[in-house]
Amino acid sequence: MTDCIFCKIVAGEIPARIVFEDDAVLAFEDLNPQAPTHVLVIPKKHIATLNDLSPEDAPVIGAMTRAAAAIARERGFAEDGYRTVMNCNQGGGQTVYHIHMHVLAGRALSWPPG
Ligand code: AMP
Ligand code: ZN
């Protein structure tokens, strides 16, 4: 999708600090980190919101989750713990309309979120 900032990162048209990549997903450092580790894991395919998932997207959601866990493990947070978040639409706090999984770690994370 030409107008999507995350599609542009996938295409290499705008820079990002990429930390993981495979056929289906890309992970990069969040531009405005909310924790010492704040990585975004995205599908390479443009999917605007969680509401737009179709049955054939199930593998890519699995790949995103596995990538998030691998990043947390690599950074030493697997045992202590970390948080994954996917915001959906305005009420959920979504600002970029290409689905992404936030991976947050490295500080105390309270519950419930704001
Ligand atoms: P959300 O509010 O859940 O849609 O999260 C969007 C996230 O994307 C925010 O945490 C932003 O800081 C982050 N973000 C926006 N533009 C970029 C970019 N060009 N590179 C990295 N992260 C970005
Ligand atoms: Zn996109």
JSON list of C-alpha atoms and ligand atoms in Angstrom, two decimals:
[
{"chain": "A", "resi": 1, "resn": "MET", "atom": "CA", "xyz": [0.00, 0.00, 0.00]},
{"chain": "A", "resi": 2, "resn": "THR", "atom": "CA", "xyz": [1.70, 3.20, -1.23]},
{"chain": "A", "resi": 3, "resn": "ASP", "atom": "CA", "xyz": [0.54, 5.54, 1.54]},
{"chain": "A", "resi": 4, "resn": "CYS", "atom": "CA", "xyz": [1.44, 3.33, 4.48]},
{"chain": "A", "resi": 5, "resn": "ILE", "atom": "CA", "xyz": [4.51, 4.21, 6.56]},
{"chain": "A", "resi": 6, "resn": "PHE", "atom": "CA", "xyz": [5.12, 0.59, 7.60]},
{"chain": "A", "resi": 7, "resn": "CYS", "atom": "CA", "xyz": [4.81, -0.66, 4.00]},
{"chain": "A", "resi": 8, "resn": "LYS", "atom": "CA", "xyz": [7.46, 1.94, 3.17]},
{"chain": "A", "resi": 9, "resn": "ILE", "atom": "CA", "xyz": [9.73, 0.49, 5.86]},
{"chain": "A", "resi": 10, "resn": "VAL", "atom": "CA", "xyz": [9.15, -3.01, 4.40]},
{"chain": "A", "resi": 11, "resn": "ALA", "atom": "CA", "xyz": [10.06, -1.64, 0.95]},
{"chain": "A", "resi": 12, "resn": "GLY", "atom": "CA", "xyz": [13.19, 0.06, 2.31]},
{"chain": "A", "resi": 13, "resn": "GLU", "atom": "CA", "xyz": [11.87, 3.47, 1.28]},
{"chain": "A", "resi": 14, "resn": "ILE", "atom": "CA", "xyz": [12.19, 4.94, 4.77]},
{"chain": "A", "resi": 15, "resn": "PRO", "atom": "CA", "xyz": [14.82, 3.92, 7.32]},
{"chain": "A", "resi": 16, "resn": "ALA", "atom": "CA", "xyz": [14.25, 1.82, 10.40]},
{"chain": "A", "resi": 17, "resn": "ARG", "atom": "CA", "xyz": [16.47, 0.06, 12.91]},
{"chain": "A", "resi": 18, "resn": "ILE", "atom": "CA", "xyz": [15.60, -3.47, 11.85]},
{"chain": "A", "resi": 19, "resn": "VAL", "atom": "CA", "xyz": [16.19, -6.17, 14.46]},
{"chain": "A", "resi": 20, "resn": "PHE", "atom": "CA", "xyz": [14.60, -9.23, 12.82]},
{"chain": "A", "resi": 21, "resn": "GLU", "atom": "CA", "xyz": [13.36, -10.21, 9.38]},
{"chain": "A", "resi": 22, "resn": "ASP", "atom": "CA", "xyz": [12.07, -13.35, 7.68]},
{"chain": "A", "resi": 23, "resn": "ASP", "atom": "CA", "xyz": [9.80, -14.05, 4.70]},
{"chain": "A", "resi": 24, "resn": "ALA", "atom": "CA", "xyz": [6.64, -12.98, 6.49]},
{"chain": "A", "resi": 25, "resn": "VAL", "atom": "CA", "xyz": [7.56, -10.47, 9.19]},
{"chain": "A", "resi": 26, "resn": "LEU", "atom": "CA", "xyz": [9.82, -7.53, 9.95]},
{"chain": "A", "resi": 27, "resn": "ALA", "atom": "CA", "xyz": [10.74, -6.18, 13.40]},
{"chain": "A", "resi": 28, "resn": "PHE", "atom": "CA", "xyz": [12.28, -2.78, 14.12]},
{"chain": "A", "resi": 29, "resn": "GLU", "atom": "CA", "xyz": [12.87, -0.39, 16.99]},
{"chain": "A", "resi": 30, "resn": "ASP", "atom": "CA", "xyz": [9.96, 1.93, 17.80]},
{"chain": "A", "resi": 31, "resn": "LEU", "atom": "CA", "xyz": [10.78, 5.56, 16.96]},
{"chain": "A", "resi": 32, "resn": "ASN", "atom": "CA", "xyz": [9.31, 6.76, 20.27]},
{"chain": "A", "resi": 33, "resn": "PRO", "atom": "CA", "xyz": [10.20, 4.01, 22.75]},
{"chain": "A", "resi": 34, "resn": "GLN", "atom": "CA", "xyz": [8.00, 3.58, 25.82]},
{"chain": "A", "resi": 35, "resn": "ALA", "atom": "CA", "xyz": [10.38, 1.15, 27.55]},
{"chain": "A", "resi": 36, "resn": "PRO", "atom": "CA", "xyz": [14.10, 0.27, 27.34]},
{"chain": "A", "resi": 37, "resn": "THR", "atom": "CA", "xyz": [13.10, -2.37, 24.79]},
{"chain": "A", "resi": 38, "resn": "HIS", "atom": "CA", "xyz": [10.28, -1.28, 22.48]},
{"chain": "A", "resi": 39, "resn": "VAL", "atom": "CA", "xyz": [10.22, -3.20, 19.23]},
{"chain": "A", "resi": 40, "resn": "LEU", "atom": "CA", "xyz": [7.42, -3.36, 16.66]},
{"chain": "A", "resi": 41, "resn": "VAL", "atom": "CA", "xyz": [6.78, -6.63, 14.83]},
{"chain": "A", "resi": 42, "resn": "ILE", "atom": "CA", "xyz": [4.79, -6.25, 11.62]},
{"chain": "A", "resi": 43, "resn": "PRO", "atom": "CA", "xyz": [3.62, -8.50, 8.81]},
{"chain": "A", "resi": 44, "resn": "LYS", "atom": "CA", "xyz": [5.24, -7.67, 5.48]},
{"chain": "A", "resi": 45, "resn": "LYS", "atom": "CA", "xyz": [1.76, -7.89, 4.00]},
{"chain": "A", "resi": 46, "resn": "HIS", "atom": "CA", "xyz": [-0.38, -4.79, 4.51]},
{"chain": "A", "resi": 47, "resn": "ILE", "atom": "CA", "xyz": [-3.23, -5.52, 6.91]},
{"chain": "A", "resi": 48, "resn": "ALA", "atom": "CA", "xyz": [-4.84, -2.32, 8.25]},
{"chain": "A", "resi": 49, "resn": "THR", "atom": "CA", "xyz": [-6.33, -3.51, 11.55]},
{"chain": "A", "resi": 50, "resn": "LEU", "atom": "CA", "xyz": [-6.97, -6.70, 13.48]},
{"chain": "A", "resi": 51, "resn": "ASN", "atom": "CA", "xyz": [-10.54, -6.46, 12.17]},
{"chain": "A", "resi": 52, "resn": "ASP", "atom": "CA", "xyz": [-9.22, -7.05, 8.66]},
{"chain": "A", "resi": 53, "resn": "LEU", "atom": "CA", "xyz": [-7.59, -10.42, 9.34]},
{"chain": "A", "resi": 54, "resn": "SER", "atom": "CA", "xyz": [-8.72, -13.28, 7.14]},
{"chain": "A", "resi": 55, "resn": "PRO", "atom": "CA", "xyz": [-8.30, -17.00, 7.82]},
{"chain": "A", "resi": 56, "resn": "GLU", "atom": "CA", "xyz": [-5.24, -17.19, 5.57]},
{"chain": "A", "resi": 57, "resn": "ASP", "atom": "CA", "xyz": [-3.49, -14.60, 7.79]},
{"chain": "A", "resi": 58, "resn": "ALA", "atom": "CA", "xyz": [-3.31, -17.04, 10.72]},
{"chain": "A", "resi": 59, "resn": "PRO", "atom": "CA", "xyz": [0.28, -18.14, 9.89]},
{"chain": "A", "resi": 60, "resn": "VAL", "atom": "CA", "xyz": [1.58, -14.57, 9.81]},
{"chain": "A", "resi": 61, "resn": "ILE", "atom": "CA", "xyz": [0.02, -13.81, 13.20]},
{"chain": "A", "resi": 62, "resn": "GLY", "atom": "CA", "xyz": [1.76, -16.92, 14.52]},
{"chain": "A", "resi": 63, "resn": "ALA", "atom": "CA", "xyz": [5.03, -15.77, 12.97]},
{"chain": "A", "resi": 64, "resn": "MET", "atom": "CA", "xyz": [4.68, -12.32, 14.58]},
{"chain": "A", "resi": 65, "resn": "THR", "atom": "CA", "xyz": [4.11, -13.86, 18.00]},
{"chain": "A", "resi": 66, "resn": "ARG", "atom": "CA", "xyz": [7.06, -16.20, 17.62]},
{"chain": "A", "resi": 67, "resn": "ALA", "atom": "CA", "xyz": [9.29, -13.31, 16.47]},
{"chain": "A", "resi": 68, "resn": "ALA", "atom": "CA", "xyz": [8.25, -11.28, 19.52]},
{"chain": "A", "resi": 69, "resn": "ALA", "atom": "CA", "xyz": [9.13, -14.16, 21.83]},
{"chain": "A", "resi": 70, "resn": "ALA", "atom": "CA", "xyz": [12.46, -14.70, 20.07]},
{"chain": "A", "resi": 71, "resn": "ILE", "atom": "CA", "xyz": [13.38, -11.01, 20.41]},
{"chain": "A", "resi": 72, "resn": "ALA", "atom": "CA", "xyz": [12.49, -11.05, 24.12]},
{"chain": "A", "resi": 73, "resn": "ARG", "atom": "CA", "xyz": [14.51, -14.25, 24.60]},
{"chain": "A", "resi": 74, "resn": "GLU", "atom": "CA", "xyz": [17.55, -12.82, 22.74]},
{"chain": "A", "resi": 75, "resn": "ARG", "atom": "CA", "xyz": [17.45, -9.72, 24.94]},
{"chain": "A", "resi": 76, "resn": "GLY", "atom": "CA", "xyz": [17.22, -11.73, 28.14]},
{"chain": "A", "resi": 77, "resn": "PHE", "atom": "CA", "xyz": [13.62, -10.92, 29.07]},
{"chain": "A", "resi": 78, "resn": "ALA", "atom": "CA", "xyz": [12.04, -14.33, 28.58]},
{"chain": "A", "resi": 79, "resn": "GLU", "atom": "CA", "xyz": [12.21, -15.34, 32.24]},
{"chain": "A", "resi": 80, "resn": "ASP", "atom": "CA", "xyz": [11.58, -11.97, 33.91]},
{"chain": "A", "resi": 81, "resn": "GLY", "atom": "CA", "xyz": [8.81, -11.16, 31.47]},
{"chain": "A", "resi": 82, "resn": "TYR", "atom": "CA", "xyz": [7.73, -8.68, 28.86]},
{"chain": "A", "resi": 83, "resn": "ARG", "atom": "CA", "xyz": [4.55, -7.42, 27.23]},
{"chain": "A", "resi": 84, "resn": "THR", "atom": "CA", "xyz": [3.11, -7.70, 23.74]},
{"chain": "A", "resi": 85, "resn": "VAL", "atom": "CA", "xyz": [0.33, -5.33, 22.69]},
{"chain": "A", "resi": 86, "resn": "MET", "atom": "CA", "xyz": [-1.72, -4.90, 19.52]},
{"chain": "A", "resi": 87, "resn": "ASN", "atom": "CA", "xyz": [-3.90, -1.79, 19.48]},
{"chain": "A", "resi": 88, "resn": "CYS", "atom": "CA", "xyz": [-7.00, -1.80, 17.30]},
{"chain": "A", "resi": 89, "resn": "ASN", "atom": "CA", "xyz": [-8.62, 1.35, 15.92]},
{"chain": "A", "resi": 90, "resn": "GLN", "atom": "CA", "xyz": [-8.91, 4.72, 17.63]},
{"chain": "A", "resi": 91, "resn": "GLY", "atom": "CA", "xyz": [-10.47, 3.43, 20.84]},
{"chain": "A", "resi": 92, "resn": "GLY", "atom": "CA", "xyz": [-7.61, 0.98, 21.26]},
{"chain": "A", "resi": 93, "resn": "GLY", "atom": "CA", "xyz": [-4.95, 3.61, 20.62]},
{"chain": "A", "resi": 94, "resn": "GLN", "atom": "CA", "xyz": [-3.97, 2.57, 17.09]},
{"chain": "A", "resi": 95, "resn": "THR", "atom": "CA", "xyz": [-2.20, 5.36, 15.20]},
{"chain": "A", "resi": 96, "resn": "VAL", "atom": "CA", "xyz": [-0.54, 3.43, 12.36]},
{"chain": "A", "resi": 97, "resn": "TYR", "atom": "CA", "xyz": [-2.99, 1.46, 10.25]},
{"chain": "A", "resi": 98, "resn": "HIS", "atom": "CA", "xyz": [-0.76, -1.49, 9.40]},
{"chain": "A", "resi": 99, "resn": "ILE", "atom": "CA", "xyz": [-1.03, -4.05, 12.18]},
{"chain": "A", "resi": 100, "resn": "HIS", "atom": "CA", "xyz": [1.91, -4.29, 14.54]},
{"chain": "A", "resi": 101, "resn": "MET", "atom": "CA", "xyz": [2.77, -6.04, 17.76]},
{"chain": "A", "resi": 102, "resn": "HIS", "atom": "CA", "xyz": [4.52, -3.88, 20.34]},
{"chain": "A", "resi": 103, "resn": "VAL", "atom": "CA", "xyz": [7.16, -5.76, 22.36]},
{"chain": "A", "resi": 104, "resn": "LEU", "atom": "CA", "xyz": [7.90, -3.89, 25.59]},
{"chain": "A", "resi": 105, "resn": "ALA", "atom": "CA", "xyz": [10.44, -4.89, 28.22]},
{"chain": "A", "resi": 106, "resn": "GLY", "atom": "CA", "xyz": [13.09, -3.61, 30.57]},
{"chain": "A", "resi": 107, "resn": "ARG", "atom": "CA", "xyz": [10.95, -1.76, 33.10]},
{"chain": "A", "resi": 108, "resn": "ALA", "atom": "CA", "xyz": [8.06, -2.54, 35.43]},
{"chain": "A", "resi": 109, "resn": "LEU", "atom": "CA", "xyz": [4.88, -2.72, 33.35]},
{"chain": "A", "resi": 110, "resn": "SER", "atom": "CA", "xyz": [1.75, -1.97, 35.33]},
{"chain": "A", "resi": 111, "resn": "TRP", "atom": "CA", "xyz": [-1.70, -3.41, 34.76]},
{"chain": "A", "resi": 112, "resn": "PRO", "atom": "CA", "xyz": [-4.26, -2.36, 33.63]},
{"chain": "A", "resi": 113, "resn": "PRO", "atom": "CA", "xyz": [-2.70, -0.26, 30.86]},
{"chain": "A", "resi": 114, "resn": "GLY", "atom": "CA", "xyz": [-3.92, 3.32, 30.45]},
{"chain": "B", "resi": 1, "resn": "AMP", "atom": "P1", "xyz": [0.05, 2.36, 17.64]},
{"chain": "B", "resi": 1, "resn": "AMP", "atom": "O1", "xyz": [-0.27, 3.62, 18.39]},
{"chain": "B", "resi": 1, "resn": "AMP", "atom": "O2", "xyz": [-0.28, 1.10, 18.39]},
{"chain": "B", "resi": 1, "resn": "AMP", "atom": "O3", "xyz": [-0.54, 2.38, 16.24]},
{"chain": "B", "resi": 1, "resn": "AMP", "atom": "O4", "xyz": [1.63, 2.32, 17.51]},
{"chain": "B", "resi": 1, "resn": "AMP", "atom": "C1", "xyz": [2.31, 2.95, 16.46]},
{"chain": "B", "resi": 1, "resn": "AMP", "atom": "C2", "xyz": [3.76, 3.00, 16.88]},
{"chain": "B", "resi": 1, "resn": "AMP", "atom": "O5", "xyz": [4.54, 3.23, 15.72]},
{"chain": "B", "resi": 1, "resn": "AMP", "atom": "C3", "xyz": [4.10, 4.09, 17.88]},
{"chain": "B", "resi": 1, "resn": "AMP", "atom": "O6", "xyz": [4.66, 3.50, 19.05]},
{"chain": "B", "resi": 1, "resn": "AMP", "atom": "C4", "xyz": [5.10, 4.97, 17.13]},
{"chain": "B", "resi": 1, "resn": "AMP", "atom": "O7", "xyz": [6.10, 5.48, 17.96]},
{"chain": "B", "resi": 1, "resn": "AMP", "atom": "C5", "xyz": [5.64, 4.01, 16.10]},
{"chain": "B", "resi": 1, "resn": "AMP", "atom": "N1", "xyz": [6.14, 4.61, 14.86]},
{"chain": "B", "resi": 1, "resn": "AMP", "atom": "C6", "xyz": [5.52, 5.49, 14.06]},
{"chain": "B", "resi": 1, "resn": "AMP", "atom": "N2", "xyz": [6.28, 5.76, 12.98]},
{"chain": "B", "resi": 1, "resn": "AMP", "atom": "C7", "xyz": [7.40, 5.01, 13.10]},
{"chain": "B", "resi": 1, "resn": "AMP", "atom": "C8", "xyz": [8.57, 4.85, 12.31]},
{"chain": "B", "resi": 1, "resn": "AMP", "atom": "N3", "xyz": [8.76, 5.50, 11.16]},
{"chain": "B", "resi": 1, "resn": "AMP", "atom": "N4", "xyz": [9.54, 4.00, 12.76]},
{"chain": "B", "resi": 1, "resn": "AMP", "atom": "C9", "xyz": [9.37, 3.34, 13.93]},
{"chain": "B", "resi": 1, "resn": "AMP", "atom": "N5", "xyz": [8.28, 3.43, 14.70]},
{"chain": "B", "resi": 1, "resn": "AMP", "atom": "C10", "xyz": [7.32, 4.27, 14.31]},
{"chain": "B", "resi": 2, "resn": "ZN", "atom": "ZN", "xyz": [1.09, -1.10, 5.22]}
]
